[in-house]
mmCIF file of C-alpha atoms in Angstrom:
data_model
loop_
_atom_site.group_PDB
_atom_site.id
_atom_site.type_symbol
_atom_site.label_atom_id
_atom_site.label_comp_id
_atom_site.label_asym_id
_atom_site.label_seq_id
_atom_site.Cartn_x
_atom_site.Cartn_y
_atom_site.Cartn_z
ATOM 1 C CA UNK D 1 0.000 0.000 0.000
ATOM 2 C CA UNK D 2 1.511 3.344 -1.023
ATOM 3 C CA UNK D 3 1.887 6.497 1.063
ATOM 4 C CA UNK D 4 -1.122 8.256 -0.484
ATOM 5 C CA UNK D 5 -3.411 5.345 0.384
ATOM 6 C CA UNK D 6 -2.140 5.250 3.972
ATOM 7 C CA UNK D 7 -2.888 8.952 4.351
ATOM 8 C CA UNK D 8 -6.344 8.420 2.871
ATOM 9 C CA UNK D 9 -6.999 5.624 5.378
ATOM 10 C CA UNK D 10 -5.971 7.852 8.256
ATOM 11 C CA UNK D 11 -8.251 10.563 6.951
ATOM 12 C CA UNK D 12 -11.149 8.144 6.551
ATOM 13 C CA UNK D 13 -10.781 6.940 10.138
ATOM 14 C CA UNK D 14 -10.459 10.352 11.744
ATOM 15 C CA UNK D 15 -12.569 12.625 9.582
ATOM 16 C CA UNK D 16 -16.192 12.024 8.629
ATOM 17 C CA UNK D 17 -18.892 14.060 6.982
ATOM 18 C CA UNK D 18 -22.075 15.355 8.586
ATOM 19 C CA UNK D 19 -24.344 17.936 6.924
ATOM 20 C CA UNK D 20 -21.501 18.864 4.616
ATOM 21 C CA UNK D 21 -19.175 19.574 7.554
ATOM 22 C CA UNK D 22 -15.928 17.716 8.367
ATOM 23 C CA UNK D 23 -16.083 16.533 12.003
ATOM 24 C CA UNK D 24 -13.217 14.851 13.822
ATOM 25 C CA UNK D 25 -13.696 12.027 16.283
ATOM 26 C CA UNK D 26 -13.775 13.193 19.867
ATOM 27 C CA UNK D 27 -15.457 16.491 18.943
ATOM 28 C CA UNK D 28 -18.442 15.606 21.077
ATOM 29 C CA UNK D 29 -20.733 15.066 18.115
ATOM 30 C CA UNK D 30 -22.241 11.613 18.385
ATOM 31 C CA UNK D 31 -23.924 11.492 14.940
ATOM 32 C CA UNK D 32 -20.854 10.442 12.976
ATOM 33 C CA UNK D 33 -21.346 9.313 9.357
ATOM 34 C CA UNK D 34 -19.452 6.032 9.529
ATOM 35 C CA UNK D 35 -20.912 4.924 6.169
ATOM 36 C CA UNK D 36 -18.949 7.660 4.387
ATOM 37 C CA UNK D 37 -15.756 6.580 6.116
ATOM 38 C CA UNK D 38 -16.431 2.946 5.297
ATOM 39 C CA UNK D 39 -17.046 3.737 1.617
ATOM 40 C CA UNK D 40 -13.839 5.741 1.427
ATOM 41 C CA UNK D 41 -11.900 2.871 2.982
ATOM 42 C CA UNK D 42 -13.424 0.226 0.680
ATOM 43 C CA UNK D 43 -12.628 2.296 -2.406
ATOM 44 C CA UNK D 44 -8.917 2.175 -1.625
ATOM 45 C CA UNK D 45 -7.063 0.309 -4.359
ATOM 46 C CA UNK D 46 -3.421 -0.344 -5.007
ATOM 47 C CA UNK D 47 -1.915 1.824 -7.706
ATOM 48 C CA UNK D 48 0.594 -0.943 -8.290
ATOM 49 C CA UNK D 49 -1.231 -4.242 -8.756
ATOM 50 C CA UNK D 50 -4.615 -5.633 -9.663
ATOM 51 C CA UNK D 51 -6.845 -7.112 -7.023
ATOM 52 C CA UNK D 52 -6.195 -10.848 -6.664
ATOM 53 C CA UNK D 53 -9.178 -12.729 -8.143
ATOM 54 C CA UNK D 54 -11.237 -15.322 -6.328
ATOM 55 C CA UNK D 55 -9.628 -18.625 -7.257
ATOM 56 C CA UNK D 56 -12.885 -20.459 -8.052
ATOM 57 C CA UNK D 57 -13.495 -18.094 -10.997
ATOM 58 C CA UNK D 58 -9.930 -17.403 -12.141
ATOM 59 C CA UNK D 59 -7.778 -19.182 -14.727
ATOM 60 C CA UNK D 60 -4.910 -20.411 -12.571
ATOM 61 C CA UNK D 61 -1.417 -20.616 -14.054
ATOM 62 C CA UNK D 62 1.055 -22.351 -11.704
ATOM 63 C CA UNK D 63 4.666 -21.436 -12.507
ATOM 64 C CA UNK D 64 7.795 -22.825 -10.865
ATOM 65 C CA UNK D 65 10.476 -20.442 -9.583
ATOM 66 C CA UNK D 66 12.991 -21.865 -12.078
ATOM 67 C CA UNK D 67 10.634 -21.009 -14.950
ATOM 68 C CA UNK D 68 9.764 -17.536 -13.771
ATOM 69 C CA UNK D 69 13.381 -16.688 -12.928
ATOM 70 C CA UNK D 70 16.762 -17.751 -14.256
ATOM 71 C CA UNK D 71 18.190 -19.722 -11.319
ATOM 72 C CA UNK D 72 20.925 -21.640 -13.141
ATOM 73 C CA UNK D 73 23.676 -20.383 -10.821
ATOM 74 C CA UNK D 74 21.612 -21.044 -7.713
ATOM 75 C CA UNK D 75 20.723 -24.520 -8.952
ATOM 76 C CA UNK D 76 24.412 -25.290 -9.433
ATOM 77 C CA UNK D 77 25.075 -24.411 -5.781
ATOM 78 C CA UNK D 78 22.236 -26.714 -4.729
ATOM 79 C CA UNK D 79 23.527 -29.637 -6.800
ATOM 80 C CA UNK D 80 27.214 -29.228 -5.901
ATOM 81 C CA UNK D 81 27.051 -28.014 -2.281
ATOM 82 C CA UNK D 82 23.681 -29.155 -0.963
ATOM 83 C CA UNK D 83 20.503 -27.568 0.327
ATOM 84 C CA UNK D 84 22.008 -25.782 3.349
ATOM 85 C CA UNK D 85 24.540 -23.889 1.234
ATOM 86 C CA UNK D 86 21.813 -23.131 -1.283
ATOM 87 C CA UNK D 87 19.453 -21.651 1.329
ATOM 88 C CA UNK D 88 22.310 -19.672 2.905
ATOM 89 C CA UNK D 89 23.274 -18.235 -0.483
ATOM 90 C CA UNK D 90 19.684 -17.213 -1.211
ATOM 91 C CA UNK D 91 19.387 -15.481 2.155
ATOM 92 C CA UNK D 92 22.684 -13.651 1.692
ATOM 93 C CA UNK D 93 21.534 -12.408 -1.731
ATOM 94 C CA UNK D 94 17.860 -11.871 -0.972
ATOM 95 C CA UNK D 95 18.054 -8.162 -1.826
ATOM 96 C CA UNK D 96 19.429 -8.945 -5.289
ATOM 97 C CA UNK D 97 16.598 -9.584 -7.776
ATOM 98 C CA UNK D 98 16.798 -12.833 -9.693
ATOM 99 C CA UNK D 99 17.235 -12.692 -13.461
ATOM 100 C CA UNK D 100 14.242 -13.218 -15.732
ATOM 101 C CA UNK D 101 13.449 -16.819 -16.700
ATOM 102 C CA UNK D 102 11.703 -18.341 -19.745
ATOM 103 C CA UNK D 103 8.179 -17.913 -18.299
ATOM 104 C CA UNK D 104 8.701 -14.236 -17.467
ATOM 105 C CA UNK D 105 7.448 -12.770 -20.804
ATOM 106 C CA UNK D 106 4.465 -15.146 -20.710
ATOM 107 C CA UNK D 107 3.513 -13.994 -17.202
ATOM 108 C CA UNK D 108 3.832 -10.320 -18.184
ATOM 109 C CA UNK D 109 1.577 -10.958 -21.190
ATOM 110 C CA UNK D 110 -0.992 -12.616 -18.912
ATOM 111 C CA UNK D 111 -0.991 -9.469 -16.795
ATOM 112 C CA UNK D 112 -1.568 -7.336 -19.903
ATOM 113 C CA UNK D 113 -4.667 -9.387 -20.686
ATOM 114 C CA UNK D 114 -5.806 -9.050 -17.073
ATOM 115 C CA UNK D 115 -5.605 -5.258 -17.247
ATOM 116 C CA UNK D 116 -7.752 -5.210 -20.365
ATOM 117 C CA UNK D 117 -10.287 -7.606 -18.857
ATOM 118 C CA UNK D 118 -10.570 -5.599 -15.653
ATOM 119 C CA UNK D 119 -11.177 -2.441 -17.679
ATOM 120 C CA UNK D 120 -14.053 -4.152 -19.505
ATOM 121 C CA UNK D 121 -15.399 -6.229 -16.596
ATOM 122 C CA UNK D 122 -14.395 -4.476 -13.333
ATOM 123 C CA UNK D 123 -16.292 -6.870 -11.071
ATOM 124 C CA UNK D 124 -15.367 -10.126 -12.816
ATOM 125 C CA UNK D 125 -12.800 -12.577 -11.454
ATOM 126 C CA UNK D 126 -12.496 -14.413 -14.772
ATOM 127 C CA UNK D 127 -8.897 -13.365 -15.266
ATOM 128 C CA UNK D 128 -5.533 -15.109 -15.007
ATOM 129 C CA UNK D 129 -4.229 -15.831 -11.516
ATOM 130 C CA UNK D 130 -0.521 -16.664 -11.394
ATOM 131 C CA UNK D 131 0.615 -18.930 -8.561
ATOM 132 C CA UNK D 132 4.293 -19.454 -7.752
ATOM 133 C CA UNK D 133 4.465 -23.236 -7.297
ATOM 134 C CA UNK D 134 7.896 -24.317 -6.065
ATOM 135 C CA UNK D 135 9.598 -26.953 -3.932
ATOM 136 C CA UNK D 136 11.904 -24.270 -2.537
ATOM 137 C CA UNK D 137 12.344 -23.916 1.218
ATOM 138 C CA UNK D 138 10.285 -21.146 2.800
ATOM 139 C CA UNK D 139 13.509 -19.341 3.785
ATOM 140 C CA UNK D 140 14.113 -18.689 0.085
ATOM 141 C CA UNK D 141 10.739 -16.978 -0.112
ATOM 142 C CA UNK D 142 12.087 -13.533 0.798
ATOM 143 C CA UNK D 143 14.299 -13.405 -2.283
ATOM 144 C CA UNK D 144 11.440 -14.617 -4.465
ATOM 145 C CA UNK D 145 9.102 -11.985 -3.011
ATOM 146 C CA UNK D 146 11.700 -9.261 -3.439
ATOM 147 C CA UNK D 147 12.268 -10.308 -7.051
ATOM 148 C CA UNK D 148 8.539 -10.338 -7.807
ATOM 149 C CA UNK D 149 8.154 -6.861 -6.322
ATOM 150 C CA UNK D 150 11.254 -5.628 -8.153
ATOM 151 C CA UNK D 151 9.651 -6.534 -11.480
ATOM 152 C CA UNK D 152 6.195 -5.347 -10.359
ATOM 153 C CA UNK D 153 4.562 -8.736 -10.954
ATOM 154 C CA UNK D 154 1.037 -9.367 -9.684
ATOM 155 C CA UNK D 155 1.744 -12.680 -7.953
ATOM 156 C CA UNK D 156 0.219 -13.052 -4.497
ATOM 157 C CA UNK D 157 -0.295 -16.818 -4.160
ATOM 158 C CA UNK D 158 2.742 -18.915 -3.241
ATOM 159 C CA UNK D 159 3.104 -22.642 -2.642
ATOM 160 C CA UNK D 160 6.543 -23.503 -1.207
ATOM 161 C CA UNK D 161 6.922 -27.147 -0.292
ATOM 162 C CA UNK D 162 10.426 -27.346 1.204
ATOM 163 C CA UNK D 163 11.882 -30.024 -1.037
ATOM 164 C CA UNK D 164 8.678 -32.023 -1.566
ATOM 165 C CA UNK D 165 6.961 -32.211 -4.941
ATOM 166 C CA UNK D 166 4.318 -29.490 -5.267
ATOM 167 C CA UNK D 167 2.301 -31.513 -7.793
ATOM 168 C CA UNK D 168 -0.112 -32.775 -5.136
ATOM 169 C CA UNK D 169 -1.253 -29.195 -4.524
ATOM 170 C CA UNK D 170 -2.097 -28.407 -8.152
ATOM 171 C CA UNK D 171 -5.704 -29.584 -7.984
ATOM 172 C CA UNK D 172 -6.254 -27.789 -4.683
ATOM 173 C CA UNK D 173 -5.189 -24.567 -6.412
ATOM 174 C CA UNK D 174 -7.629 -25.328 -9.296
ATOM 175 C CA UNK D 175 -4.704 -25.235 -11.716
ATOM 176 C CA UNK D 176 -5.433 -24.806 -15.435
ATOM 177 C CA UNK D 177 -1.773 -24.926 -16.529
ATOM 178 C CA UNK D 178 1.432 -25.918 -14.740
ATOM 179 C CA UNK D 179 4.840 -24.833 -16.040
ATOM 180 C CA UNK D 180 8.001 -26.287 -14.528
ATOM 181 C CA UNK D 181 11.667 -26.835 -15.338
ATOM 182 C CA UNK D 182 11.415 -30.364 -13.880
ATOM 183 C CA UNK D 183 10.212 -32.890 -16.454
ATOM 184 C CA UNK D 184 9.433 -35.497 -13.782
ATOM 185 C CA UNK D 185 7.010 -33.155 -12.025
ATOM 186 C CA UNK D 186 5.425 -32.227 -15.349
ATOM 187 C CA UNK D 187 4.918 -35.924 -16.105
ATOM 188 C CA UNK D 188 3.259 -36.396 -12.698
ATOM 189 C CA UNK D 189 0.916 -33.498 -13.385
ATOM 190 C CA UNK D 190 -0.140 -34.810 -16.800
ATOM 191 C CA UNK D 191 -0.810 -38.247 -15.315
ATOM 192 C CA UNK D 192 -3.033 -36.463 -12.768
ATOM 193 C CA UNK D 193 -5.010 -34.921 -15.632
ATOM 194 C CA UNK D 194 -3.536 -31.405 -15.357
ATOM 195 C CA UNK D 195 -2.261 -29.489 -18.386
ATOM 196 C CA UNK D 196 1.494 -29.140 -17.919
ATOM 197 C CA UNK D 197 4.739 -28.587 -19.796
ATOM 198 C CA UNK D 198 8.478 -28.383 -19.208
ATOM 199 C CA UNK D 199 9.853 -24.955 -20.107
ATOM 200 C CA UNK D 200 13.171 -24.295 -21.826
ATOM 201 C CA UNK D 201 15.228 -21.160 -22.381
ATOM 202 C CA UNK D 202 15.574 -20.003 -25.974
ATOM 203 C CA UNK D 203 19.071 -19.808 -27.408
ATOM 204 C CA UNK D 204 18.665 -16.176 -28.444
ATOM 205 C CA UNK D 205 16.406 -13.349 -27.341
ATOM 206 C CA UNK D 206 13.511 -12.212 -29.510
ATOM 207 C CA UNK D 207 11.522 -9.070 -28.815
ATOM 208 C CA UNK D 208 8.012 -10.158 -27.852
ATOM 209 C CA UNK D 209 4.783 -8.190 -27.873
ATOM 210 C CA UNK D 210 3.873 -6.414 -24.648
ATOM 211 C CA UNK D 211 0.330 -5.700 -25.850
ATOM 212 C CA UNK D 212 -0.808 -9.158 -26.936
ATOM 213 C CA UNK D 213 -0.561 -12.685 -25.525
ATOM 214 C CA UNK D 214 0.507 -15.129 -28.241
ATOM 215 C CA UNK D 215 0.221 -18.873 -27.572
ATOM 216 C CA UNK D 216 1.220 -21.496 -30.164
ATOM 217 C CA UNK D 217 0.236 -25.177 -29.977
ATOM 218 C CA UNK D 218 1.269 -28.302 -31.803
ATOM 219 C CA UNK D 219 -1.720 -30.489 -32.639
ATOM 220 C CA UNK D 220 -1.273 -34.239 -32.136
ATOM 221 C CA UNK D 221 -0.411 -35.269 -28.548
ATOM 222 C CA UNK D 222 -0.837 -31.648 -27.403
ATOM 223 C CA UNK D 223 -4.323 -30.362 -28.263
ATOM 224 C CA UNK D 224 -5.394 -33.772 -29.566
ATOM 225 C CA UNK D 225 -4.627 -37.324 -28.475
ATOM 226 C CA UNK D 226 -1.754 -39.281 -30.045
ATOM 227 C CA UNK D 227 -4.038 -41.734 -31.874
ATOM 228 C CA UNK D 228 -2.977 -40.494 -35.317
ATOM 229 C CA UNK D 229 0.727 -40.421 -34.415
ATOM 230 C CA UNK D 230 0.479 -44.070 -33.418
ATOM 231 C CA UNK D 231 -0.646 -44.912 -36.948
ATOM 232 C CA UNK D 232 2.262 -42.974 -38.468
ATOM 233 C CA UNK D 233 4.798 -44.781 -36.279
ATOM 234 C CA UNK D 234 3.293 -48.214 -36.835
ATOM 235 C CA UNK D 235 2.269 -48.077 -40.506
ATOM 236 C CA UNK D 236 3.818 -45.013 -42.165
ATOM 237 C CA UNK D 237 2.494 -41.836 -43.766
ATOM 238 C CA UNK D 238 0.453 -43.391 -46.578
ATOM 239 C CA UNK D 239 -1.656 -45.394 -44.126
ATOM 240 C CA UNK D 240 -1.945 -42.325 -41.923
ATOM 241 C CA UNK D 241 -3.296 -40.197 -44.797
ATOM 242 C CA UNK D 242 -5.824 -42.896 -45.696
ATOM 243 C CA UNK D 243 -6.927 -43.167 -42.079
ATOM 244 C CA UNK D 244 -7.391 -39.397 -41.691
ATOM 245 C CA UNK D 245 -9.418 -39.160 -44.913
ATOM 246 C CA UNK D 246 -11.630 -42.044 -43.796
ATOM 247 C CA UNK D 247 -12.186 -40.539 -40.342
ATOM 248 C CA UNK D 248 -12.327 -36.897 -41.402
ATOM 249 C CA UNK D 249 -15.724 -36.399 -39.770
ATOM 250 C CA UNK D 250 -14.813 -38.249 -36.568
ATOM 251 C CA UNK D 251 -13.375 -35.809 -34.007
ATOM 252 C CA UNK D 252 -10.006 -36.632 -32.527
ATOM 253 C CA UNK D 253 -9.889 -37.382 -28.814
ATOM 254 C CA UNK D 254 -8.714 -34.596 -26.540
ATOM 255 C CA UNK D 255 -5.058 -34.079 -25.689
ATOM 256 C CA UNK D 256 -3.476 -32.778 -22.466
ATOM 257 C CA UNK D 257 -3.695 -29.067 -23.393
ATOM 258 C CA UNK D 258 -7.208 -28.972 -24.816
ATOM 259 C CA UNK D 259 -8.486 -27.498 -21.543
ATOM 260 C CA UNK D 260 -5.999 -24.635 -21.670
ATOM 261 C CA UNK D 261 -7.089 -23.716 -25.208
ATOM 262 C CA UNK D 262 -10.682 -23.785 -23.926
ATOM 263 C CA UNK D 263 -10.019 -21.206 -21.202
ATOM 264 C CA UNK D 264 -8.137 -18.998 -23.665
ATOM 265 C CA UNK D 265 -11.157 -19.174 -25.953
ATOM 266 C CA UNK D 266 -13.454 -18.331 -23.067
ATOM 267 C CA UNK D 267 -11.507 -15.148 -22.361
ATOM 268 C CA UNK D 268 -11.349 -14.269 -26.052
ATOM 269 C CA UNK D 269 -15.150 -14.399 -26.239
ATOM 270 C CA UNK D 270 -15.346 -11.811 -23.450
ATOM 271 C CA UNK D 271 -13.596 -9.384 -25.805
ATOM 272 C CA UNK D 272 -15.725 -10.471 -28.758
ATOM 273 C CA UNK D 273 -18.843 -9.700 -26.689
ATOM 274 C CA UNK D 274 -17.622 -6.095 -26.438
ATOM 275 C CA UNK D 275 -17.163 -5.913 -30.233
ATOM 276 C CA UNK D 276 -13.372 -6.168 -29.828
ATOM 277 C CA UNK D 277 -12.655 -9.243 -31.940
ATOM 278 C CA UNK D 278 -10.093 -7.292 -33.980
ATOM 279 C CA UNK D 279 -8.594 -5.780 -30.833
ATOM 280 C CA UNK D 280 -8.445 -8.913 -28.696
ATOM 281 C CA UNK D 281 -5.151 -9.193 -26.732
ATOM 282 C CA UNK D 282 -5.123 -13.018 -26.973
ATOM 283 C CA UNK D 283 -4.050 -14.733 -30.184
ATOM 284 C CA UNK D 284 -3.742 -18.498 -30.661
ATOM 285 C CA UNK D 285 -1.854 -20.513 -33.256
ATOM 286 C CA UNK D 286 -1.888 -24.123 -34.398
ATOM 287 C CA UNK D 287 1.576 -25.034 -35.741
ATOM 288 C CA UNK D 288 1.473 -28.613 -36.947
ATOM 289 C CA UNK D 289 3.673 -30.877 -39.060
ATOM 290 C CA UNK D 290 0.512 -32.248 -40.712
ATOM 291 C CA UNK D 291 -0.202 -31.628 -44.400
ATOM 292 C CA UNK D 292 -3.276 -29.494 -45.030
ATOM 293 C CA UNK D 293 -4.803 -31.273 -48.050
ATOM 294 C CA UNK D 294 -3.943 -34.789 -46.843
ATOM 295 C CA UNK D 295 -4.821 -34.604 -43.139
ATOM 296 C CA UNK D 296 -5.745 -31.045 -42.159
ATOM 297 C CA UNK D 297 -9.530 -31.227 -42.471
ATOM 298 C CA UNK D 298 -9.921 -33.616 -39.524
ATOM 299 C CA UNK D 299 -8.008 -31.253 -37.252
ATOM 300 C CA UNK D 300 -10.121 -28.224 -38.148
ATOM 301 C CA UNK D 301 -13.364 -30.185 -37.897
ATOM 302 C CA UNK D 302 -12.318 -31.491 -34.488
ATOM 303 C CA UNK D 303 -11.827 -27.943 -33.211
ATOM 304 C CA UNK D 304 -15.188 -26.982 -34.668
ATOM 305 C CA UNK D 305 -16.893 -29.930 -32.947
ATOM 306 C CA UNK D 306 -15.412 -28.766 -29.643
ATOM 307 C CA UNK D 307 -16.757 -25.248 -30.202
ATOM 308 C CA UNK D 308 -13.205 -23.876 -30.240
ATOM 309 C CA UNK D 309 -11.583 -21.374 -32.565
ATOM 310 C CA UNK D 310 -7.933 -20.998 -33.436
ATOM 311 C CA UNK D 311 -6.798 -17.662 -34.835
ATOM 312 C CA UNK D 312 -4.156 -19.009 -37.199
ATOM 313 C CA UNK D 313 -3.534 -22.555 -38.446
ATOM 314 C CA UNK D 314 -0.175 -23.377 -40.040
ATOM 315 C CA UNK D 315 0.168 -26.773 -41.741
ATOM 316 C CA UNK D 316 3.861 -27.336 -42.460
ATOM 317 C CA UNK D 317 3.797 -30.769 -44.147
ATOM 318 C CA UNK D 318 6.916 -31.860 -42.258
ATOM 319 C CA UNK D 319 8.893 -28.625 -42.721
ATOM 320 C CA UNK D 320 10.819 -27.235 -39.715
ATOM 321 C CA UNK D 321 8.715 -25.217 -37.291
ATOM 322 C CA UNK D 322 11.484 -22.899 -36.069
ATOM 323 C CA UNK D 323 11.396 -20.328 -38.916
ATOM 324 C CA UNK D 324 7.615 -19.926 -38.728
ATOM 325 C CA UNK D 325 7.714 -19.596 -34.957
ATOM 326 C CA UNK D 326 10.430 -16.957 -35.255
ATOM 327 C CA UNK D 327 7.986 -14.982 -37.403
ATOM 328 C CA UNK D 328 5.064 -15.487 -35.005
ATOM 329 C CA UNK D 329 7.121 -14.778 -31.860
ATOM 330 C CA UNK D 330 4.789 -16.493 -29.380
ATOM 331 C CA UNK D 331 5.229 -16.041 -25.643
ATOM 332 C CA UNK D 332 5.108 -19.833 -25.405
ATOM 333 C CA UNK D 333 5.027 -22.754 -27.873
ATOM 334 C CA UNK D 334 3.862 -26.217 -26.821
ATOM 335 C CA UNK D 335 5.035 -29.388 -28.582
ATOM 336 C CA UNK D 336 5.294 -33.053 -27.626
ATOM 337 C CA UNK D 337 8.495 -33.805 -29.538
ATOM 338 C CA UNK D 338 11.910 -32.603 -28.393
ATOM 339 C CA UNK D 339 13.050 -32.424 -32.011
ATOM 340 C CA UNK D 340 10.645 -29.524 -32.594
ATOM 341 C CA UNK D 341 11.398 -27.981 -29.186
ATOM 342 C CA UNK D 342 15.110 -27.812 -30.022
ATOM 343 C CA UNK D 343 14.394 -26.355 -33.442
ATOM 344 C CA UNK D 344 12.220 -23.676 -31.880
ATOM 345 C CA UNK D 345 14.859 -22.859 -29.247
ATOM 346 C CA UNK D 346 17.558 -22.406 -31.875
ATOM 347 C CA UNK D 347 15.422 -19.751 -33.580
ATOM 348 C CA UNK D 348 14.731 -17.897 -30.336
ATOM 349 C CA UNK D 349 11.270 -19.220 -29.448
ATOM 350 C CA UNK D 350 10.412 -19.926 -25.795
ATOM 351 C CA UNK D 351 9.301 -23.547 -25.986
ATOM 352 C CA UNK D 352 7.575 -25.930 -23.594
ATOM 353 C CA UNK D 353 7.685 -29.709 -23.900
ATOM 354 C CA UNK D 354 4.518 -31.728 -23.294
ATOM 355 C CA UNK D 355 5.704 -35.258 -22.338
ATOM 356 C CA UNK D 356 2.676 -37.115 -23.624
ATOM 357 C CA UNK D 357 1.995 -39.839 -26.152
ATOM 358 C CA UNK D 358 3.940 -42.202 -28.366
ATOM 359 C CA UNK D 359 6.253 -39.428 -29.563
ATOM 360 C CA UNK D 360 8.169 -39.733 -26.288
ATOM 361 C CA UNK D 361 9.538 -43.052 -27.535
ATOM 362 C CA UNK D 362 10.960 -41.558 -30.717
ATOM 363 C CA UNK D 363 13.511 -38.950 -31.732
ATOM 364 C CA UNK D 364 13.588 -37.678 -35.341
ATOM 365 C CA UNK D 365 11.367 -40.602 -36.274
ATOM 366 C CA UNK D 366 13.634 -43.302 -34.835
ATOM 367 C CA UNK D 367 12.865 -45.290 -31.659
ATOM 368 C CA UNK D 368 14.738 -44.178 -28.547
ATOM 369 C CA UNK D 369 16.684 -47.182 -27.271
ATOM 370 C CA UNK D 370 18.305 -45.444 -24.301
ATOM 371 C CA UNK D 371 16.849 -42.819 -22.010
ATOM 372 C CA UNK D 372 18.888 -39.599 -22.028
ATOM 373 C CA UNK D 373 20.731 -38.749 -18.851
ATOM 374 C CA UNK D 374 19.345 -35.899 -16.789
ATOM 375 C CA UNK D 375 21.380 -32.720 -16.988
#
């Protein structure tokens, strides 16, 4: 609360209005207009941050501390020297803000959308609510809080589990999307039915929009199930094309991130209802390796059957996704295959891996015979 608001509170508690006259408490007048003071107090708002929404109405985005901030150096201390040295280091540097991590631009874009929504619907809690979901020790919380305040982020809800996995709390927080740097935790979340992805730093910085939230999705095993990918792996492309033509009017089953696209669409419609379709601050993209003429119709008809819209659909017919994503410059791109994640990273896109479906057993089309070692 800033200094002006504190002064206003003091004024509201000590000065009231009666018959157009300002009367101080203790003046002997017993007919004090407490309703005026109460109204003045309730109208106090922070000039810095939006009011935190009620969680049962909000779209909750749970972000780990290692996604929101770049904690590579701190992580190295943890791995090489242990938790006690790590906590001590964080306490000694708690007045130094952490560097921005891969989820930072995404979170700022969510806040931009929130500001627009609150302007249009002042009393609605259907906005994004960002929760910091981390297994950090509570003693590290001061540095995290200081960093959040340094960057003026509207994050009020924290879940710090002191070394335990925070995944068990995701449903209690009514989480719509969970972003983490830990692939094991992301896998746990997806198995629990929660949309989740592992975030990665891009290999170069691209300037991203600060007026529009851009979210790009792969199709199969992300928005949709992996049923079609299974056919490709087992029988090849020709059989896949035949299958998709035959089942063109049969909607694909849902994938792990269908629900997140649904809530984005729900918020988009709130702008459309105000005749702001062309000025909506949320834009969605489908970026798929599918061919349009051979297998694209089933994808678009599936979205239509779900009552969902996608702003732009890019069918690449097996071409690399990186160059197109560099042009789009999304705040986040979701894909189930690390081959595409790496290609996106190389071109500067902030990418998030969805560890779901048969694609996890393959790399560049070949079966994975050995699991990669954790870095």
